[in-house]
Each structure stands twice: as C-alpha cells, then as structure tokens.
C-alpha cells in the first residue's frame, strides 16, 4: 500500500502525531467528542513509561454533613494521586458539590479550573464551567443557603476504553489521557428544608496521568460512556 502524500509534510506530521495521541480513545469519540480535547494543534512530550494501574475499588466522596446548618464547606482541592480512577472519583465529587453559604460562584469556578491539566492544548475549561450553576441561578440558590454534597459509589474505565487499551496499549503514551466513568448520588439541602432532595448522578471524565506526575482533569464529557 503506497503512502505517498500530496499534502504538505508539516501538516501530515502534525496530523499523525495527533492521531497517535487519540488512538486509544477513538472508540469514544462518537459518545463524547473526546477528539476535540486531544487533536488540538501542538505537540506534547512522548513518554515511554507504562500507564498507571487502575484502582476500581478506590473510593472518593465529599465529606461533611450537607444540611444548611452544617459548617460551611471549603472550596474543592485536587488530590495528589497517580491513579486515574481515584482522581476521577474525587473530581466527580467536586463537580457535584457546592456550598452557596461559603463562597461565590466565580470562586467555585476558579477552584474547579484549578483541577485542569496545565497542558492547555488538552484542557477543556468550558466543559468544567458548564457544570457550575450560572451566576443568576447561584444568586437564587444563595438566597436559600443551598448546599449540595456528593456520595461516590464507584468509578471505572469504560468498556470500550479498556478494550482499546488492550488492543494498542502504546497508543496512550502520547497524551496519557484516560476515560473514567463515575457514578454516585448528589444530595441537596436548603434553608427551611427538612429532608432536601437527592438524585443519582453519573459522568465520564477525561483524566490525564503522566508517569511521575500527579493526575489532572482534562474535561467533562457531554455523554456517559458505560
């Protein structure tokens, strides 16, 4: 099969490097548009260490009581971990939690952006901003002293991601970005509520875990990958 290209060599090289970075995640593109995170122009270092192991049994949850009279909660701080599932569970808990009594909407948005990878060509801050209540809604929630907490049930690599990783484990070594699906429950309480409300939640996150570097969030996928 001939591979003569009629396109400029520079563009071809950039495209091939981008494809290498997303090869292991290509099966999730239709679900989540993850290629948008990983095919942006630019180059990242190519590490050779093996991908970090998963920890399906690791747990993460938001701590502290959730009632409107409970002590105000601090802004979420990312954990120091090399395990994408552990990090994904902690990130989901942070994204599903807030305390309108303790901080403002811009402060929460800034704190959550602090979870993102510093590699700007991979980070997708807009996907994180979308899970934060709007400024208008936040004012209404703050008037009612609304608080949300999260309980994480489990986290795992989506089946398609695991299969792709088994088929071509070396493909991930360009960007070291992992898909992690997390499920749990969000509980919400507000001033004057006796019991509040709760609902089941699930999300798929893109998490970057380069060798010898603590994990970081890449973005929130718009669809959940099973």
mmCIF file of C-alpha atoms in Angstrom:
data_model
loop_
_atom_site.group_PDB
_atom_site.id
_atom_site.type_symbol
_atom_site.label_atom_id
_atom_site.label_comp_id
_atom_site.label_asym_id
_atom_site.label_seq_id
_atom_site.Cartn_x
_atom_site.Cartn_y
_atom_site.Cartn_z
ATOM 1 C CA UNK A 1 0.000 0.000 0.000
ATOM 2 C CA UNK A 2 1.684 3.213 -1.140
ATOM 3 C CA UNK A 3 1.757 6.108 1.278
ATOM 4 C CA UNK A 4 2.719 8.991 -0.994
ATOM 5 C CA UNK A 5 1.165 12.206 0.302
ATOM 6 C CA UNK A 6 0.158 15.192 -1.788
ATOM 7 C CA UNK A 7 -0.280 17.324 1.327
ATOM 8 C CA UNK A 8 2.441 19.482 2.884
ATOM 9 C CA UNK A 9 4.782 17.396 5.040
ATOM 10 C CA UNK A 10 4.372 19.569 8.144
ATOM 11 C CA UNK A 11 0.594 19.203 8.232
ATOM 12 C CA UNK A 12 0.909 15.464 7.713
ATOM 13 C CA UNK A 13 3.309 15.094 10.639
ATOM 14 C CA UNK A 14 1.062 17.102 12.973
ATOM 15 C CA UNK A 15 -1.948 15.021 11.973
ATOM 16 C CA UNK A 16 -0.109 11.746 12.542
ATOM 17 C CA UNK A 17 1.054 12.850 15.991
ATOM 18 C CA UNK A 18 -2.490 13.880 16.888
ATOM 19 C CA UNK A 19 -3.856 10.534 15.728
ATOM 20 C CA UNK A 20 -1.295 8.729 17.860
ATOM 21 C CA UNK A 21 -2.460 10.642 20.901
ATOM 22 C CA UNK A 22 -6.125 9.790 20.394
ATOM 23 C CA UNK A 23 -5.775 6.285 19.028
ATOM 24 C CA UNK A 24 -6.695 4.554 22.261
ATOM 25 C CA UNK A 25 -9.665 6.875 22.776
ATOM 26 C CA UNK A 26 -11.040 6.851 19.244
ATOM 27 C CA UNK A 27 -13.789 4.404 20.166
ATOM 28 C CA UNK A 28 -15.263 7.040 22.485
ATOM 29 C CA UNK A 29 -15.316 9.895 20.001
ATOM 30 C CA UNK A 30 -18.901 9.299 18.908
ATOM 31 C CA UNK A 31 -20.084 9.300 22.511
ATOM 32 C CA UNK A 32 -18.187 12.211 23.875
ATOM 33 C CA UNK A 33 -16.331 14.187 21.253
ATOM 34 C CA UNK A 34 -13.138 13.486 23.148
ATOM 35 C CA UNK A 35 -11.154 14.002 19.966
ATOM 36 C CA UNK A 36 -11.794 17.719 20.398
ATOM 37 C CA UNK A 37 -9.656 17.587 23.533
ATOM 38 C CA UNK A 38 -6.834 15.600 22.016
ATOM 39 C CA UNK A 39 -6.462 16.783 18.411
ATOM 40 C CA UNK A 40 -5.720 20.426 19.054
ATOM 41 C CA UNK A 41 -2.595 21.716 17.370
ATOM 42 C CA UNK A 42 0.732 21.464 19.132
ATOM 43 C CA UNK A 43 2.959 18.707 20.387
ATOM 44 C CA UNK A 44 3.318 17.067 23.766
ATOM 45 C CA UNK A 45 6.285 15.076 25.115
ATOM 46 C CA UNK A 46 6.273 11.389 24.279
ATOM 47 C CA UNK A 47 6.853 9.405 27.475
ATOM 48 C CA UNK A 48 7.648 5.718 27.434
ATOM 49 C CA UNK A 49 6.668 4.524 30.887
ATOM 50 C CA UNK A 50 3.761 2.117 31.253
ATOM 51 C CA UNK A 51 0.279 3.527 32.027
ATOM 52 C CA UNK A 52 -0.548 3.660 35.754
ATOM 53 C CA UNK A 53 -2.638 0.809 37.149
ATOM 54 C CA UNK A 54 -6.338 1.271 37.843
ATOM 55 C CA UNK A 55 -7.919 1.013 41.281
ATOM 56 C CA UNK A 56 -11.572 0.133 40.752
ATOM 57 C CA UNK A 57 -12.143 -0.273 44.473
ATOM 58 C CA UNK A 58 -10.749 3.099 45.489
ATOM 59 C CA UNK A 59 -13.364 5.406 46.970
ATOM 60 C CA UNK A 60 -13.963 9.138 46.945
ATOM 61 C CA UNK A 61 -16.769 11.171 48.385
ATOM 62 C CA UNK A 62 -17.471 14.647 49.589
ATOM 63 C CA UNK A 63 -17.011 14.850 53.309
ATOM 64 C CA UNK A 64 -19.005 16.662 55.978
ATOM 65 C CA UNK A 65 -22.757 16.896 56.633
ATOM 66 C CA UNK A 66 -24.886 18.518 53.955
ATOM 67 C CA UNK A 67 -27.570 20.345 55.905
ATOM 68 C CA UNK A 68 -27.947 24.134 55.616
ATOM 69 C CA UNK A 69 -26.952 24.481 59.288
ATOM 70 C CA UNK A 70 -23.799 22.390 58.941
ATOM 71 C CA UNK A 71 -20.415 24.029 58.924
ATOM 72 C CA UNK A 72 -19.625 25.742 55.594
ATOM 73 C CA UNK A 73 -17.531 23.662 53.229
ATOM 74 C CA UNK A 74 -14.191 24.723 51.792
ATOM 75 C CA UNK A 75 -13.523 25.005 48.095
ATOM 76 C CA UNK A 76 -12.515 21.680 46.475
ATOM 77 C CA UNK A 77 -8.792 20.913 46.258
ATOM 78 C CA UNK A 78 -7.475 18.272 43.819
ATOM 79 C CA UNK A 79 -5.856 15.197 45.394
ATOM 80 C CA UNK A 80 -2.282 14.109 44.776
ATOM 81 C CA UNK A 81 -2.651 10.734 43.103
ATOM 82 C CA UNK A 82 -1.231 8.845 40.123
ATOM 83 C CA UNK A 83 -4.336 6.717 39.659
ATOM 84 C CA UNK A 84 -6.856 7.998 37.069
ATOM 85 C CA UNK A 85 -9.839 6.260 38.670
ATOM 86 C CA UNK A 86 -9.068 7.647 42.126
ATOM 87 C CA UNK A 87 -8.665 11.105 40.629
ATOM 88 C CA UNK A 88 -11.793 10.792 38.513
ATOM 89 C CA UNK A 89 -13.890 9.885 41.552
ATOM 90 C CA UNK A 90 -12.537 12.837 43.504
ATOM 91 C CA UNK A 91 -13.175 15.163 40.554
ATOM 92 C CA UNK A 92 -16.761 13.959 40.174
ATOM 93 C CA UNK A 93 -17.371 14.578 43.886
ATOM 94 C CA UNK A 94 -16.013 18.102 43.499
ATOM 95 C CA UNK A 95 -18.125 18.798 40.417
ATOM 96 C CA UNK A 96 -21.313 17.612 42.117
ATOM 97 C CA UNK A 97 -20.752 19.573 45.336
ATOM 98 C CA UNK A 98 -21.135 23.226 46.270
ATOM 99 C CA UNK A 99 -21.933 25.455 49.265
ATOM 100 C CA UNK A 100 -23.516 28.790 48.428
ATOM 101 C CA UNK A 101 -23.006 29.940 52.031
ATOM 102 C CA UNK A 102 -19.231 29.629 51.908
ATOM 103 C CA UNK A 103 -18.080 31.119 48.605
ATOM 104 C CA UNK A 104 -19.232 32.815 45.408
ATOM 105 C CA UNK A 105 -19.917 31.297 42.005
ATOM 106 C CA UNK A 106 -16.731 32.792 40.461
ATOM 107 C CA UNK A 107 -14.688 31.396 43.357
ATOM 108 C CA UNK A 108 -16.064 27.906 42.795
ATOM 109 C CA UNK A 109 -15.486 28.106 39.056
ATOM 110 C CA UNK A 110 -11.885 29.232 39.602
ATOM 111 C CA UNK A 111 -11.278 26.423 42.092
ATOM 112 C CA UNK A 112 -12.627 23.771 39.714
ATOM 113 C CA UNK A 113 -10.492 25.133 36.880
ATOM 114 C CA UNK A 114 -7.548 24.540 39.183
ATOM 115 C CA UNK A 115 -8.148 20.798 38.717
ATOM 116 C CA UNK A 116 -7.384 21.053 34.996
ATOM 117 C CA UNK A 117 -4.146 19.945 33.418
ATOM 118 C CA UNK A 118 -1.659 22.745 32.817
ATOM 119 C CA UNK A 119 -1.213 21.455 29.248
ATOM 120 C CA UNK A 120 -3.516 23.975 27.616
ATOM 121 C CA UNK A 121 -3.875 22.083 24.345
ATOM 122 C CA UNK A 122 -5.633 19.273 26.234
ATOM 123 C CA UNK A 123 -7.501 21.183 28.966
ATOM 124 C CA UNK A 124 -11.156 21.988 28.289
ATOM 125 C CA UNK A 125 -12.223 24.613 30.875
ATOM 126 C CA UNK A 126 -15.536 25.239 29.102
ATOM 127 C CA UNK A 127 -16.713 21.713 29.911
ATOM 128 C CA UNK A 128 -15.995 22.365 33.602
ATOM 129 C CA UNK A 129 -17.696 25.769 33.572
ATOM 130 C CA UNK A 130 -20.851 24.148 32.203
ATOM 131 C CA UNK A 131 -21.389 22.104 35.365
ATOM 132 C CA UNK A 132 -21.218 25.183 37.609
ATOM 133 C CA UNK A 133 -24.601 26.894 38.178
ATOM 134 C CA UNK A 134 -24.976 30.170 36.298
ATOM 135 C CA UNK A 135 -24.460 33.449 38.149
ATOM 136 C CA UNK A 136 -28.207 34.129 38.126
ATOM 137 C CA UNK A 137 -29.100 30.684 39.442
ATOM 138 C CA UNK A 138 -26.332 30.903 42.043
ATOM 139 C CA UNK A 139 -27.827 34.118 43.477
ATOM 140 C CA UNK A 140 -31.176 32.384 43.873
ATOM 141 C CA UNK A 141 -29.566 29.347 45.471
ATOM 142 C CA UNK A 142 -27.503 31.530 47.797
ATOM 143 C CA UNK A 143 -30.639 33.314 48.978
ATOM 144 C CA UNK A 144 -31.878 29.902 50.121
ATOM 145 C CA UNK A 145 -28.482 28.855 51.550
ATOM 146 C CA UNK A 146 -28.409 25.858 49.219
ATOM 147 C CA UNK A 147 -25.774 23.169 49.759
ATOM 148 C CA UNK A 148 -25.002 20.110 47.631
ATOM 149 C CA UNK A 149 -22.867 17.134 48.602
ATOM 150 C CA UNK A 150 -21.878 14.029 46.676
ATOM 151 C CA UNK A 151 -21.502 10.385 47.582
ATOM 152 C CA UNK A 152 -19.430 8.407 45.076
ATOM 153 C CA UNK A 153 -20.441 4.787 44.563
ATOM 154 C CA UNK A 154 -17.896 3.628 42.008
ATOM 155 C CA UNK A 155 -15.573 4.561 39.173
ATOM 156 C CA UNK A 156 -14.244 2.536 36.259
ATOM 157 C CA UNK A 157 -12.701 2.684 32.816
ATOM 158 C CA UNK A 158 -15.478 2.424 30.194
ATOM 159 C CA UNK A 159 -15.554 -0.948 28.457
ATOM 160 C CA UNK A 160 -14.690 0.489 25.045
ATOM 161 C CA UNK A 161 -11.707 2.339 26.502
ATOM 162 C CA UNK A 162 -10.424 -0.795 28.246
ATOM 163 C CA UNK A 163 -10.743 -2.810 25.061
ATOM 164 C CA UNK A 164 -8.939 -0.166 23.026
ATOM 165 C CA UNK A 165 -6.165 -0.005 25.610
ATOM 166 C CA UNK A 166 -5.743 -3.780 25.462
ATOM 167 C CA UNK A 167 -5.641 -3.723 21.666
ATOM 168 C CA UNK A 168 -2.992 -0.994 21.498
ATOM 169 C CA UNK A 169 -1.512 -0.116 24.922
ATOM 170 C CA UNK A 170 1.208 2.048 23.395
ATOM 171 C CA UNK A 171 -1.220 4.497 21.804
ATOM 172 C CA UNK A 172 -1.928 6.252 25.076
ATOM 173 C CA UNK A 173 1.688 7.274 25.619
ATOM 174 C CA UNK A 174 1.292 10.487 23.625
ATOM 175 C CA UNK A 175 -1.158 12.289 25.905
ATOM 176 C CA UNK A 176 -1.718 9.808 28.776
ATOM 177 C CA UNK A 177 -5.407 10.698 28.887
ATOM 178 C CA UNK A 178 -7.815 8.150 30.383
ATOM 179 C CA UNK A 179 -11.596 7.985 30.223
ATOM 180 C CA UNK A 180 -13.154 7.397 33.659
ATOM 181 C CA UNK A 181 -16.869 6.879 34.292
ATOM 182 C CA UNK A 182 -18.107 7.679 37.804
ATOM 183 C CA UNK A 183 -21.492 7.098 39.407
ATOM 184 C CA UNK A 184 -22.900 8.316 42.691
ATOM 185 C CA UNK A 185 -25.586 10.434 44.291
ATOM 186 C CA UNK A 186 -25.954 14.180 44.774
ATOM 187 C CA UNK A 187 -27.857 15.399 47.842
ATOM 188 C CA UNK A 188 -29.185 18.964 48.050
ATOM 189 C CA UNK A 189 -30.460 20.854 51.070
ATOM 190 C CA UNK A 190 -31.581 24.425 51.555
ATOM 191 C CA UNK A 191 -32.943 26.782 54.175
ATOM 192 C CA UNK A 192 -36.239 25.570 55.554
ATOM 193 C CA UNK A 193 -35.997 22.064 54.075
ATOM 194 C CA UNK A 194 -36.391 19.154 56.452
ATOM 195 C CA UNK A 195 -35.062 16.420 54.188
ATOM 196 C CA UNK A 196 -33.899 18.098 50.977
ATOM 197 C CA UNK A 197 -33.589 16.012 47.846
ATOM 198 C CA UNK A 198 -31.220 13.562 46.202
ATOM 199 C CA UNK A 199 -30.669 12.109 42.752
ATOM 200 C CA UNK A 200 -28.360 9.585 41.148
ATOM 201 C CA UNK A 201 -25.589 11.035 39.012
ATOM 202 C CA UNK A 202 -23.080 9.635 36.540
ATOM 203 C CA UNK A 203 -20.452 11.232 34.344
ATOM 204 C CA UNK A 204 -17.479 10.349 32.186
ATOM 205 C CA UNK A 205 -14.351 12.409 32.688
ATOM 206 C CA UNK A 206 -11.109 12.663 30.753
ATOM 207 C CA UNK A 207 -8.185 12.446 33.190
ATOM 208 C CA UNK A 208 -4.519 12.923 32.354
ATOM 209 C CA UNK A 209 -1.995 10.898 34.378
ATOM 210 C CA UNK A 210 1.504 11.221 33.004
ATOM 211 C CA UNK A 211 4.188 8.997 34.563
ATOM 212 C CA UNK A 212 5.706 10.504 37.726
ATOM 213 C CA UNK A 213 3.237 13.384 37.668
ATOM 214 C CA UNK A 214 0.059 13.717 39.685
ATOM 215 C CA UNK A 215 -3.156 13.307 37.708
ATOM 216 C CA UNK A 216 -5.147 16.266 36.425
ATOM 217 C CA UNK A 217 -8.527 16.792 34.822
ATOM 218 C CA UNK A 218 -8.782 17.221 31.055
ATOM 219 C CA UNK A 219 -12.519 17.786 30.839
ATOM 220 C CA UNK A 220 -16.059 16.568 31.339
ATOM 221 C CA UNK A 221 -17.545 14.518 28.532
ATOM 222 C CA UNK A 222 -21.025 15.523 27.372
ATOM 223 C CA UNK A 223 -22.192 11.875 27.354
ATOM 224 C CA UNK A 224 -21.691 8.994 29.759
ATOM 225 C CA UNK A 225 -19.676 6.059 28.415
ATOM 226 C CA UNK A 226 -20.668 2.728 30.061
#
